[in-house]
Every structure is written in structure tokens, then in C-alpha cells.
Coordinates of N, CA and C in Angstrom, one line a residue:
X1 N 88.2 -11.4 99.2 CA 87.7 -10.7 100.8 C 87.1 -9.3 99.9
X2 N 86.6 -9.3 98.7 CA 85.9 -7.9 98.7 C 84.7 -8.0 98.9
X3 N 84.2 -6.5 99.2 CA 82.7 -6.7 99.8 C 82.2 -6.0 99.2
X4 N 82.4 -6.1 97.7 CA 81.5 -5.4 96.9 C 82.2 -3.7 97.0
X5 N 83.1 -3.6 97.2 CA 83.9 -1.7 97.2 C 85.0 -1.9 96.3
X6 N 84.3 -1.0 95.6 CA 85.4 -0.6 94.4 C 86.7 -0.1 95.2
X7 N 86.9 0.5 96.2 CA 88.3 1.0 97.0 C 88.8 0.0 97.0
X8 N 88.0 -1.1 97.6 CA 89.0 -2.1 98.2 C 89.2 -3.4 97.2
X9 N 89.1 -3.3 95.9 CA 89.2 -4.2 94.8 C 90.5 -3.5 94.5
X10 N 90.8 -2.1 94.3 CA 91.8 -1.6 93.6 C 93.1 -1.5 95.1
X11 N 92.6 -1.5 95.8 CA 93.7 -1.9 97.4 C 94.3 -3.1 97.2
X12 N 93.9 -4.1 97.1 CA 93.8 -5.7 96.5 C 94.7 -5.9 95.6
X13 N 94.1 -5.0 94.6 CA 95.2 -5.2 93.0 C 96.3 -4.9 93.8
X14 N 96.6 -3.6 94.3 CA 98.0 -3.3 94.4 C 98.7 -3.9 95.0
X15 N 97.9 -4.5 96.3 CA 99.0 -5.5 97.6 C 99.2 -6.7 96.7
X16 N 98.3 -7.4 95.9 CA 98.6 -8.4 95.3 C 100.1 -8.2 94.9
X17 N 100.0 -6.9 93.8 CA 101.0 -6.3 92.6 C 102.8 -6.6 93.2
X18 N 102.5 -5.7 94.6 CA 103.8 -5.4 95.4 C 104.3 -6.8 96.0
X19 N 103.3 -7.0 96.9 CA 103.7 -8.4 97.5 C 104.5 -9.4 97.0
X20 N 104.0 -9.5 95.5 CA 104.4 -10.2 94.3 C 105.7 -9.7 93.7
X21 N 106.3 -9.0 94.0 CA 107.1 -7.9 93.9 C 107.1 -7.4 92.9
X22 N 106.3 -7.3 91.8 CA 105.8 -5.8 90.7 C 105.5 -4.8 90.7
X23 N 106.7 -4.5 90.9 CA 106.9 -2.8 91.8 C 106.0 -2.0 90.3
X24 N 106.5 -2.0 88.8 CA 105.8 -1.2 87.8 C 104.2 -1.5 88.0
X25 N 103.9 -3.1 88.1 CA 102.4 -2.9 88.2 C 102.1 -2.3 89.3
X26 N 102.7 -2.7 90.4 CA 102.1 -2.1 91.7 C 101.7 -0.6 91.4
X27 N 102.7 0.2 90.7 CA 102.8 1.7 90.4 C 101.4 2.5 89.7
X28 N 100.9 1.0 88.6 CA 100.1 1.6 88.0 C 99.1 1.6 88.4
X29 N 98.7 1.7 89.7 CA 97.2 1.7 91.2 C 97.2 3.4 90.9
X30 N 98.5 3.9 91.4 CA 98.3 5.5 91.7 C 98.0 6.2 90.7
X31 N 97.1 7.4 91.1 CA 96.7 8.4 89.9 C 97.8 9.2 89.9
X32 N 98.1 9.8 89.3 CA 98.3 11.4 89.2 C 98.4 12.1 90.3
X33 N 99.3 12.7 91.0 CA 99.4 13.4 92.0 C 99.0 12.4 93.1
X34 N 99.6 11.5 93.1 CA 99.2 10.4 94.6 C 99.9 10.7 95.5
X35 N 99.8 11.3 96.6 CA 100.3 11.7 98.1 C 100.3 9.8 99.2
X36 N 100.9 10.4 100.0 CA 100.7 9.4 100.6 C 101.4 9.7 102.1
X37 N 101.3 9.6 103.6 CA 101.8 9.8 104.7 C 102.1 8.5 105.2
X38 N 103.9 8.4 105.2 CA 104.4 7.1 106.2 C 105.5 7.6 107.4
X39 N 105.8 6.5 107.8 CA 106.7 6.7 108.7 C 108.3 7.6 109.0
X40 N 108.1 7.4 107.1 CA 109.5 8.2 107.3 C 108.9 9.7 106.3
X41 N 107.7 9.7 106.2 CA 107.5 11.3 105.9 C 106.7 11.3 105.0
X42 N 106.0 12.5 104.2 CA 105.3 12.4 103.4 C 105.6 12.2 102.2
X43 N 105.1 11.7 101.2 CA 105.7 10.9 99.9 C 105.1 11.2 98.6
X44 N 105.3 11.3 97.9 CA 104.6 12.1 96.5 C 104.7 10.4 95.7
X45 N 104.6 10.3 94.8 CA 104.2 9.0 93.8 C 106.1 9.0 93.5
X46 N 106.4 9.6 93.0 CA 108.4 9.2 93.1 C 109.0 9.0 94.2
X47 N 108.5 9.6 95.6 CA 109.7 8.8 96.2 C 108.6 8.2 96.8
X48 N 107.5 7.5 96.5 CA 107.1 6.5 97.1 C 107.6 5.3 96.3
X49 N 107.8 5.6 95.1 CA 108.5 4.2 94.4 C 109.7 4.2 95.0
X50 N 110.5 4.8 95.5 CA 112.0 4.8 95.8 C 111.9 3.7 97.2
X51 N 110.7 4.3 97.6 CA 110.9 3.8 99.4 C 110.2 2.0 99.0
X52 N 109.0 2.4 98.1 CA 108.7 0.7 97.7 C 109.5 -0.5 97.2
X53 N 110.3 0.4 96.9 CA 111.4 -0.3 96.2 C 112.4 -0.8 97.1
X54 N 112.7 -0.2 98.2 CA 113.6 -0.3 98.7 C 112.9 -1.5 100.1
X55 N 111.9 -1.4 100.2 CA 111.3 -2.5 101.2 C 110.9 -3.5 99.8
X56 N 111.0 -3.6 98.8 CA 111.1 -5.3 98.6 C 112.2 -5.6 98.4
X57 N 113.0 -5.0 98.3 CA 114.4 -5.5 98.4 C 114.8 -6.1 100.0
X58 N 114.1 -6.0 100.7 CA 114.0 -6.7 101.8 C 113.4 -7.9 102.4
X59 N 111.8 -7.8 101.2 CA 111.2 -8.0 101.9 C 111.0 -9.9 101.5
X60 N 110.6 -11.0 103.1 CA 110.3 -12.3 102.7 C 109.4 -12.7 101.9
X61 N 108.2 -12.0 102.6 CA 106.7 -12.4 102.4 C 105.7 -11.2 103.1
X62 N 104.7 -11.4 102.7 CA 103.7 -10.0 102.9 C 102.5 -11.7 103.1
X63 N 101.9 -11.5 104.6 CA 100.7 -12.1 104.4 C 99.6 -11.2 104.9
X64 N 98.5 -11.2 104.0 CA 97.0 -10.6 104.6 C 96.0 -10.5 105.3
X65 N 96.2 -10.4 106.8 CA 95.3 -10.8 107.5 C 94.0 -9.7 107.7
X66 N 93.9 -8.8 107.0 CA 92.6 -8.4 106.5 C 92.1 -7.3 106.0
X67 N 91.2 -7.1 105.3 CA 91.1 -6.1 104.6 C 89.6 -5.6 104.6
X68 N 88.8 -4.0 104.2 CA 87.7 -3.9 103.7 C 87.7 -2.2 103.3
X69 N 86.3 -2.6 103.0 CA 86.4 -1.3 102.2 C 85.1 -0.8 101.6
X70 N 84.8 0.6 101.0 CA 83.8 0.9 100.8 C 83.9 1.5 99.6
X71 N 83.3 2.6 99.3 CA 83.2 3.5 97.8 C 84.6 4.0 97.4
X72 N 84.9 4.8 98.5 CA 86.1 5.3 98.6 C 87.3 5.2 99.4
X73 N 87.2 4.6 100.3 CA 88.0 3.8 101.1 C 88.4 2.1 101.6
X74 N 90.0 2.3 101.5 CA 90.2 0.3 102.0 C 90.8 0.9 103.2
X75 N 90.6 0.1 103.8 CA 91.9 -0.2 105.1 C 92.0 -1.9 105.2
X76 N 93.6 -1.8 105.0 CA 94.0 -3.3 105.3 C 95.1 -3.6 106.1
X77 N 95.4 -4.6 106.6 CA 96.1 -4.8 107.4 C 97.0 -6.3 107.3
X78 N 98.4 -6.2 107.3 CA 99.2 -7.5 107.0 C 100.3 -7.6 107.8
X79 N 100.9 -8.7 107.6 CA 102.1 -9.1 108.5 C 103.2 -9.0 107.4
X80 N 104.4 -8.5 107.6 CA 105.1 -8.6 107.0 C 106.6 -9.1 107.5
X81 N 106.9 -9.8 106.3 CA 108.1 -10.5 107.4 C 110.0 -10.2 106.1
X82 N 110.5 -9.3 106.9 CA 111.9 -9.1 106.1 C 112.9 -9.5 106.6
X83 N 114.2 -9.4 105.8 CA 115.3 -9.7 105.9 C 115.7 -9.6 107.4
X84 N 115.6 -8.0 107.5 CA 116.5 -7.3 109.2 C 115.4 -8.0 110.1
X85 N 113.9 -7.9 109.9 CA 112.9 -8.3 111.3 C 112.0 -8.8 110.4
X86 N 111.9 -9.9 111.2 CA 111.1 -11.4 110.8 C 109.6 -11.0 111.2
X87 N 109.0 -10.0 111.8 CA 107.7 -10.1 112.2 C 107.3 -8.0 112.1
X88 N 106.7 -7.3 111.4 CA 106.7 -5.9 111.6 C 104.8 -5.9 110.7
X89 N 104.3 -6.0 111.7 CA 102.9 -5.4 111.3 C 102.7 -4.7 110.7
X90 N 101.8 -4.5 110.1 CA 101.4 -2.9 108.9 C 100.2 -2.9 108.8
X91 N 99.6 -1.7 108.8 CA 98.0 -1.0 108.5 C 98.4 0.6 107.3
X92 N 97.8 0.0 106.3 CA 97.2 1.2 105.4 C 95.9 1.3 105.3
X93 N 95.6 2.5 104.6 CA 94.4 3.0 104.6 C 95.2 4.0 103.2
X94 N 93.6 3.7 102.5 CA 93.5 3.9 100.4 C 92.4 5.2 100.9
X95 N 92.6 5.9 99.7 CA 91.6 7.3 99.0 C 91.9 6.6 97.9
X96 N 90.7 6.1 97.0 CA 90.6 6.1 96.3 C 89.4 6.9 95.3
X97 N 89.7 7.3 94.1 CA 88.8 8.0 92.7 C 89.2 7.1 91.4
X98 N 88.1 7.2 90.8 CA 88.4 6.7 88.9 C 89.0 5.8 89.2
X99 N 88.9 4.7 90.0 CA 90.0 3.6 90.2 C 91.3 3.2 90.1
X100 N 91.9 4.7 91.0 CA 92.9 5.0 91.1 C 93.2 5.5 92.6
X101 N 94.4 5.0 93.3 CA 94.7 5.3 94.5 C 95.6 6.5 94.6
X102 N 94.9 7.5 95.3 CA 94.9 9.2 95.2 C 95.5 9.5 96.4
X103 N 95.8 8.7 97.8 CA 96.5 9.0 98.9 C 96.3 7.6 99.7
X104 N 97.3 7.7 100.6 CA 97.8 6.0 101.4 C 98.3 6.9 102.2
X105 N 98.0 6.1 103.6 CA 98.5 6.0 104.9 C 98.8 5.0 105.5
X106 N 100.1 4.8 105.7 CA 101.3 3.5 106.2 C 101.1 3.7 107.2
X107 N 100.6 3.0 108.3 CA 101.8 2.4 109.6 C 102.0 1.5 110.0
X108 N 103.0 1.8 110.1 CA 104.3 0.6 110.5 C 105.6 1.0 111.8
X109 N 105.7 0.1 112.7 CA 107.1 0.4 113.5 C 108.4 0.6 112.7
X110 N 109.0 1.7 112.4 CA 110.2 1.9 111.8 C 111.3 1.6 112.5
X111 N 111.2 1.3 114.4 CA 112.6 1.2 114.9 C 112.9 0.3 114.7
X112 N 112.2 -1.1 114.6 CA 113.2 -2.0 114.3 C 114.2 -1.9 113.1
X113 N 113.4 -1.6 111.8 CA 114.2 -1.2 110.7 C 115.3 -0.6 111.3
X114 N 115.3 0.6 111.3 CA 116.3 1.6 112.1 C 117.3 0.7 112.8
X115 N 116.8 -0.1 113.8 CA 118.5 -0.6 114.2 C 118.9 -1.3 113.7
X116 N 118.2 -2.1 112.8 CA 118.8 -3.4 112.0 C 119.8 -2.7 111.3
X117 N 119.6 -1.2 110.2 CA 120.3 -0.8 109.4 C 121.3 0.2 110.6
X118 N 121.4 -0.2 111.6 CA 122.7 0.7 112.4 C 123.2 -0.6 112.3
X119 N 122.8 -1.2 112.8 CA 123.6 -2.8 113.4 C 124.5 -3.4 112.2
X120 N 123.7 -2.9 111.2 CA 124.6 -3.3 109.7 C 125.2 -2.5 109.4
X121 N 125.2 -1.4 109.4 CA 126.4 -0.1 109.5 C 127.5 -0.4 110.2
X122 N 127.2 -0.3 111.4 CA 128.4 -0.9 112.2 C 129.4 -2.1 111.9
X123 N 128.6 -3.3 111.2 CA 129.1 -4.5 111.1 C 130.1 -4.4 110.3

């Protein structure tokens, strides 16, 4: 899916790593000082690792729908299937410098996951 885009190449390599549940490999694509904006708030690399680890713990599969990029930015859209929620559409934006992701913004509907967690806590 690469369009001769350095940023997209990095984002796709990161996607391949985490979607195959290779957390340590996925984290190698982040630069020192990495920051992210997520539906649960802003996260640095250490907090993002915990966030991603939790997600991978419930992930059944991820299916890349589309990805685009240029020299420094990449956009990715994928469908995630998790244990508590069968369909979760996700969009991610990445800023890449020197072959590493320095910033990301991830968009997904956190409400179904919160609802599933609340139901599990009551059960």
C-alpha cells in the first residue's frame, strides 16, 4: 500500500508489528519524546505502551482498510475486532521524523469498550 511515502512506510511497519501482537517490536517505531492524543487522554511513550498492551489483550483481529502518507505524515483507517466489541472502526494520524513516529492521534469510539467493561465489572 506504500505510495513512496517514508512516513507511510513507518506507520505500516508499526501497524504490522502491533496487529500481530508484537508489542516490543511496535514500540521500536516510536521516537524518544513520542506523544499521542487518544480518547483516554494524552499519552507519552510509556503510557502508550500500557494503553496498547491492554488493547492487544482484547484484540481478536485488525483489518487495514486504507492508508495514505507523504514525507512526514501518514493516515491509517482499520477495523478492529475485540473480545468485548465486535466492530470498532479506528483512525490514526502519524507524524514521522527520521524514520520514527514522534506524534500520533488516534480516534475511536471508546463508549462501547467502556460499556463492556462496566458490564463485566457487574457480572
